Short mmCIF file of C-alpha atoms in Angstrom, two decimals:
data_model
loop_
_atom_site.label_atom_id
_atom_site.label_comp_id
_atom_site.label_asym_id
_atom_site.label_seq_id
_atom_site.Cartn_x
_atom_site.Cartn_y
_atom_site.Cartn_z
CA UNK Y 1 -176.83 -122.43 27.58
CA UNK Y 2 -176.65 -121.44 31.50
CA UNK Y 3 -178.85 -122.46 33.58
CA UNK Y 4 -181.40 -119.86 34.68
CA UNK Y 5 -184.07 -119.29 37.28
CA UNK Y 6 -185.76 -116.62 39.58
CA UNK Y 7 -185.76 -115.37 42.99
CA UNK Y 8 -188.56 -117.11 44.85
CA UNK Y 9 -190.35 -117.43 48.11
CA UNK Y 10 -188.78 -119.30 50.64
CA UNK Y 11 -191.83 -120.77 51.75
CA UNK Y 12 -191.88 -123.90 49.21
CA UNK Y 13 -188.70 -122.63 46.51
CA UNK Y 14 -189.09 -126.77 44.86
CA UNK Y 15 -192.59 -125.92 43.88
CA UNK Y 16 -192.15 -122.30 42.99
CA UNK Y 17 -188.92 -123.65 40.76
CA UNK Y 18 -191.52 -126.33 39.12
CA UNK Y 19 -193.60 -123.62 38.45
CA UNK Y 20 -191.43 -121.52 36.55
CA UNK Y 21 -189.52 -124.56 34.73
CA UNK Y 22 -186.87 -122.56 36.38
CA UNK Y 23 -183.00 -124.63 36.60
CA UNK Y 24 -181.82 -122.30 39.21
CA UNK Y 25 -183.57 -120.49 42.65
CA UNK Y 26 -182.58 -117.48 44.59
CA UNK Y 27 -184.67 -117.01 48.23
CA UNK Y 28 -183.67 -115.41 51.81
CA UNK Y 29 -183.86 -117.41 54.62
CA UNK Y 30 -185.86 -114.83 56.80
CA UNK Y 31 -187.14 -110.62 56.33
CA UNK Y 32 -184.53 -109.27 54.45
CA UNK Y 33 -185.35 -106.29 56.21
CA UNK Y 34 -184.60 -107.42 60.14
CA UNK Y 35 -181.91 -109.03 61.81
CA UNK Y 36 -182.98 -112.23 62.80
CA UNK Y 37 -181.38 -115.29 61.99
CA UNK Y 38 -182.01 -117.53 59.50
CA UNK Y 39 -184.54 -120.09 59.58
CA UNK Y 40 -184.68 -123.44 57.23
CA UNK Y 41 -188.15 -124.22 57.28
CA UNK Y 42 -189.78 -128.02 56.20
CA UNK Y 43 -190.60 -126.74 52.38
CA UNK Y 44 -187.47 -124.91 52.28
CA UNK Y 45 -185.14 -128.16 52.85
CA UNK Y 46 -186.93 -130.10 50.18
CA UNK Y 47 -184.78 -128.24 47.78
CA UNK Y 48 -181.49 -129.74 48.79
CA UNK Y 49 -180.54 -132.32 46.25
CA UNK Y 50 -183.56 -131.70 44.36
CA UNK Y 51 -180.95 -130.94 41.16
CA UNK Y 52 -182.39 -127.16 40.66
CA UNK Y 53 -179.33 -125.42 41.82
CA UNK Y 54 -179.67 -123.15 45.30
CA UNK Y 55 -178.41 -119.55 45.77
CA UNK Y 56 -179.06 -117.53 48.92
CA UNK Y 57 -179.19 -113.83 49.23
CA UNK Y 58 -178.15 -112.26 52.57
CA UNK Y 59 -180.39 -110.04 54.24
CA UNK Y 60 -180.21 -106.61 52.61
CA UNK Y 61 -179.50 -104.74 56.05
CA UNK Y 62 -175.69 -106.43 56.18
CA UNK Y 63 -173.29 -103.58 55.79
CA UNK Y 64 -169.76 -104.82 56.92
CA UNK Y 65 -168.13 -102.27 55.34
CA UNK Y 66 -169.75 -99.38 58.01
CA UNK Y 67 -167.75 -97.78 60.71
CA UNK Y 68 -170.64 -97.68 63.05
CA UNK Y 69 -169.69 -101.11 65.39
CA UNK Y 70 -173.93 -101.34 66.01
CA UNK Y 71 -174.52 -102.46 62.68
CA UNK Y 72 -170.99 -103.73 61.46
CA UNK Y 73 -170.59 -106.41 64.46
CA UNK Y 74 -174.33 -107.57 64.53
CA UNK Y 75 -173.76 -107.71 59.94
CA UNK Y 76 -170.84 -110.14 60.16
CA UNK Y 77 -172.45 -112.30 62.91
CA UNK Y 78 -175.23 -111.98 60.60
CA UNK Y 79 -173.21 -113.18 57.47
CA UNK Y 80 -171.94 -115.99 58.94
CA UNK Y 81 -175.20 -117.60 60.31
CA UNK Y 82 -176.79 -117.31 56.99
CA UNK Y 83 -173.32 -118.68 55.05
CA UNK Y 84 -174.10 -121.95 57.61
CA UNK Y 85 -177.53 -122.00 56.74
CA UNK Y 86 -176.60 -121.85 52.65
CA UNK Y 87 -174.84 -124.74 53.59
CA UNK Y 88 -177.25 -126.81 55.14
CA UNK Y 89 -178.96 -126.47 51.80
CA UNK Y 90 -176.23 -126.96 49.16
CA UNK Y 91 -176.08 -123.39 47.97
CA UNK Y 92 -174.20 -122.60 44.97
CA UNK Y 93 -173.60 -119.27 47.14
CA UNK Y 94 -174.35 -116.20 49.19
CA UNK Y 95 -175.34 -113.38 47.75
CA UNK Y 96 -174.67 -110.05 49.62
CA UNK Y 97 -174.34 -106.27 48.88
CA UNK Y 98 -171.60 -104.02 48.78
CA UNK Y 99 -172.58 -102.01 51.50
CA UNK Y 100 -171.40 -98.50 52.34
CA UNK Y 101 -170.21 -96.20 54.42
CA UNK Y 102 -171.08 -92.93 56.36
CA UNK Y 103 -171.21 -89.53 54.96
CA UNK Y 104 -168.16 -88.37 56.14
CA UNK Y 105 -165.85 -91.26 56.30
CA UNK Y 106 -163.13 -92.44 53.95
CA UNK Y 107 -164.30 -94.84 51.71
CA UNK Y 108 -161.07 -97.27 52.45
CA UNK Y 109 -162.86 -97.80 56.02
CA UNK Y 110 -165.16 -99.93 54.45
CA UNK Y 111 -162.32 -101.55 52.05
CA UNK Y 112 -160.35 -102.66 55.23
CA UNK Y 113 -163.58 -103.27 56.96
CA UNK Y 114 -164.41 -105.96 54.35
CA UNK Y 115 -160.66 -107.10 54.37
CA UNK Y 116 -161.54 -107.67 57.84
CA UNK Y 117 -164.37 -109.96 57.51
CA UNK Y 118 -162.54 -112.87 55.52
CA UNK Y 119 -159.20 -112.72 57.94
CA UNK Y 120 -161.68 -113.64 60.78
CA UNK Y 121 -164.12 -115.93 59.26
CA UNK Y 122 -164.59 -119.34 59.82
CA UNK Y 123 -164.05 -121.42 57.04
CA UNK Y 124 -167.40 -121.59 54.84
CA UNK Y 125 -168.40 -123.95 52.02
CA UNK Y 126 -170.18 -121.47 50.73
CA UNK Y 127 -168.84 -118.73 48.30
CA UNK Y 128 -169.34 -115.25 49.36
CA UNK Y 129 -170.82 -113.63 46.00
CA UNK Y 130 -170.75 -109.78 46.44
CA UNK Y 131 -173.31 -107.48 44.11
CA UNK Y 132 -173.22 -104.40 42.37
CA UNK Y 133 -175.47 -102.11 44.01
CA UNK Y 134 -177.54 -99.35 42.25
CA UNK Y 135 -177.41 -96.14 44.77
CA UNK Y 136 -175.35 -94.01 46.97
CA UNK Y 137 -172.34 -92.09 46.93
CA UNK Y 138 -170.69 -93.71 49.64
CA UNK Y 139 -171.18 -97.33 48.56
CA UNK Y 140 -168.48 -99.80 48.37
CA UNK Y 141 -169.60 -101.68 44.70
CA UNK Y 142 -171.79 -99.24 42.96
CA UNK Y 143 -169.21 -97.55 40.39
CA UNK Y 144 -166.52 -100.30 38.88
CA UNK Y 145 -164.02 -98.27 40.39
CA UNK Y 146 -165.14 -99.12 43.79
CA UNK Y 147 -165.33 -102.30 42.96
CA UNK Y 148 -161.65 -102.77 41.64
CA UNK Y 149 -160.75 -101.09 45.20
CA UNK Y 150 -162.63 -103.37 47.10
CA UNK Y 151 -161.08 -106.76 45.14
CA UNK Y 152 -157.94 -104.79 46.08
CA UNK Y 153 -158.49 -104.98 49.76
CA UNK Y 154 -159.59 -108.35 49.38
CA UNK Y 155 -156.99 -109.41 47.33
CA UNK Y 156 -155.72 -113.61 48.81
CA UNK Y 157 -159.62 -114.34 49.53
CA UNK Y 158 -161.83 -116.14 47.49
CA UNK Y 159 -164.77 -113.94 46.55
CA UNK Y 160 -167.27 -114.34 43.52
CA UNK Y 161 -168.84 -111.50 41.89
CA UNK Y 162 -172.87 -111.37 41.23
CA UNK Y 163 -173.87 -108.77 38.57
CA UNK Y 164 -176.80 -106.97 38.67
CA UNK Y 165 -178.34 -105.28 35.30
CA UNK Y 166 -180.37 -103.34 36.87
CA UNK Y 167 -178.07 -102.01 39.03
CA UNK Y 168 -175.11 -101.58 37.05
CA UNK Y 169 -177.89 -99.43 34.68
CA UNK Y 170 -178.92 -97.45 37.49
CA UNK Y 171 -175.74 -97.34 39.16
CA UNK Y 172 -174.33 -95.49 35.73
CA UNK Y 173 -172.20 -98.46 34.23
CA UNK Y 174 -173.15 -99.22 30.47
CA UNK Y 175 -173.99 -102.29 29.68
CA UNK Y 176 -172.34 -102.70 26.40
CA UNK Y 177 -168.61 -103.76 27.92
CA UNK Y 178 -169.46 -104.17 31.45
CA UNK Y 179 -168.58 -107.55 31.85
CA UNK Y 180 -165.34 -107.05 30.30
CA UNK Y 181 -164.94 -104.44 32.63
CA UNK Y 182 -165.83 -106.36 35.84
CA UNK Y 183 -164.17 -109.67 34.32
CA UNK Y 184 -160.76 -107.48 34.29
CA UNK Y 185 -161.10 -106.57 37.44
CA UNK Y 186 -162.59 -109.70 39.31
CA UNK Y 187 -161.77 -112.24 37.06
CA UNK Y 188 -165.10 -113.69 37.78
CA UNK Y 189 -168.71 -113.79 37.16
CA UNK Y 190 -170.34 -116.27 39.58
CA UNK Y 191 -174.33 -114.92 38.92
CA UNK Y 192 -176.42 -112.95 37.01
CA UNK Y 193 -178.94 -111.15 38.22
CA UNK Y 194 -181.06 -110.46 35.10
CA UNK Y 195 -183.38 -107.43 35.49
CA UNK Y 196 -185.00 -104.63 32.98
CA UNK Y 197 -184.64 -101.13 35.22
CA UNK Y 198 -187.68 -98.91 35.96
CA UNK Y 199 -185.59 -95.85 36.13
CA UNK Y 200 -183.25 -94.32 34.19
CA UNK Y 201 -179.38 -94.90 33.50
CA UNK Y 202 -177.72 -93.87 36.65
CA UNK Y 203 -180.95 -92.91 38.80
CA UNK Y 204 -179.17 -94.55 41.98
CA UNK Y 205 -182.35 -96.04 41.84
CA UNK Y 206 -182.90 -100.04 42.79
CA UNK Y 207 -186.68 -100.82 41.14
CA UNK Y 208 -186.63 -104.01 39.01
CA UNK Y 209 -188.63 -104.52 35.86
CA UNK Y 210 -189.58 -107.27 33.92
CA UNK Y 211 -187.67 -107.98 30.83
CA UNK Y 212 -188.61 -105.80 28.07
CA UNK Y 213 -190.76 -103.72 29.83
CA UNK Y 214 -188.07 -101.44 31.88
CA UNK Y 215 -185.36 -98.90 30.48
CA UNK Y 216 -182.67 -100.63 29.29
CA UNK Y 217 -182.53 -102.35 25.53
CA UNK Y 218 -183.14 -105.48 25.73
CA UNK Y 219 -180.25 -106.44 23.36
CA UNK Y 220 -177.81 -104.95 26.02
CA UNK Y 221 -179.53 -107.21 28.53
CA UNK Y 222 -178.83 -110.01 26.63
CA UNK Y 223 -175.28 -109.33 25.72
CA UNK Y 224 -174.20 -109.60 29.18
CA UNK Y 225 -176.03 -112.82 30.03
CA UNK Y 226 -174.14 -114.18 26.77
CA UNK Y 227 -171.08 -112.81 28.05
CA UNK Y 228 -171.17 -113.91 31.44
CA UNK Y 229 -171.30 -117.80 30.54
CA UNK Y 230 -172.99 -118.11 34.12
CA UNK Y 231 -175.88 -119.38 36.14
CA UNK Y 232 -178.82 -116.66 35.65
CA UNK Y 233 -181.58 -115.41 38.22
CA UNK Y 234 -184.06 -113.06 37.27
CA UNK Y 235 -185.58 -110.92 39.75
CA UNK Y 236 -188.26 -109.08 38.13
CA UNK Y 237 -191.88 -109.28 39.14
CA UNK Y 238 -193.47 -112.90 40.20
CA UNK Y 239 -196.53 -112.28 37.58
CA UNK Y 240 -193.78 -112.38 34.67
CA UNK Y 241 -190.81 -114.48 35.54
CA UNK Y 242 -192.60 -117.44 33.51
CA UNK Y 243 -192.26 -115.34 30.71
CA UNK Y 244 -188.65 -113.74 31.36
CA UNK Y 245 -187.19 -117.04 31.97
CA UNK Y 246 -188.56 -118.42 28.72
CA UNK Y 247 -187.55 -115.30 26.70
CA UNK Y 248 -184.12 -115.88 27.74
CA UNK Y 249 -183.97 -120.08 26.67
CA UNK Y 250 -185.02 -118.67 23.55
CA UNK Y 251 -183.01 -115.80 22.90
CA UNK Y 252 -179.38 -116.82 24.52
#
């Protein structure tokens, strides 16, 4: 059985854990939306060594795979100060997105662009886990073909792999083989992110559900958490992650 959890506030993640009976916790160490640092607050540090098992997810505005230099220098600065911060807590990992690149520019930009970030980084204890992501034509790990580019380019390095249901749903990968597909190409499945999709197979379209009460069967759901053999986080609604993470012990 893998050990599984939720996304949480960062505020006090050891109590929300309790609360959930959850084995694992996902939180961001600031807005996701801004580019401030991270910040380890009292609460948050009473996770380390707690034995539920830590996972950080980067702030969702980190694109190092851009062109444009005003978001792609402050997103790697940005990385890093959040991979020291995962640290500090005994993270499992990092979680971060794909990313993407302009309209008009050659996806293999934001290849080399990632390439880029791991020939200049600092060594990290902390495993850089990069997710599927749902939307856009011009991302770097929405379609598996992408994504087989992108391990490509960062072919030497040691990145994990986080897959997202929902996202390979709305991103237009079926469920039914996609781990084999990613495993093939990765040869790695660090995390699960476990989510039903509001919208509809290959929507582009992020919106989380909770388990059984999205788009996607249920069984498929299950198949790849089974598949995986790895640590699972689900990231559905607050109200129903009690329930999710108990439908999972049960049915896994």
């Amino acid at each position: 059985m893998p050990r599984i959890g939720a996304h949480v506030d960062q505020d006090d993640p050891l109590a929300h854990a309790r609360a959930r009976d959850a084995e694992v916790v996902q939180f961001f160490l600031g807005n996701p939306q801004d580019w401030k640092g991270p910040v380890i607050g009292e609460k948050t540090r009473e996770i380390k060594d707690s034995g539920v098992d830590v996972y950080v997810h980067a702030p969702y505005v980190i694109n190092v795979a851009t062109a444009n230099n005003r978001i792609r220098i402050p997103s790697r600065k940005l990385l890093s100060s959040n991979l020291a911060a995962a640290a500090e807590l005994g993270a499992k990992g990092l979680i971060v997105h794909g990313g993407h690149v302009g309209a008009g520019d050659d996806p293999q930009k934001g290849f080399d662009n990632w390439r880029k970030v791991f020939e200049r980084m600092e060594e990290h204890e902390v495993p850089v886990l990069i997710e599927n992501t749902a939307g856009g034509g011009n991302a770097m790990a929405r379609k598996l073909e992408r994504i087989a580019r992108l391990w490509e380019a960062l072919d030497g390095f040691d990145v994990g792999f986080c897959l997202d249901t929902c996202h390979a749903h709305a991103g237009g990968e079926g469920l039914d083989d996609v781990v084999e597909r990613i495993m093939a190409i990765t040869g790695r499945i660090d995390l699960i992110h476990c989510n039903d999709s509001r919208d509809a197979f290959d929507s582009g379209a992020d919106r989380h559900a909770s388990l059984g009460a999205g788009q996607i069967d249920t069984e498929l759901i299950l198949g790849v958490c089974r598949s995986a053999n790895a640590p699972i986080v689900v990231e559905t609604p607050s109200e129903s992650q009690v329930q999710d993470i108990a439908f999972l012990r049960k049915h896994l």
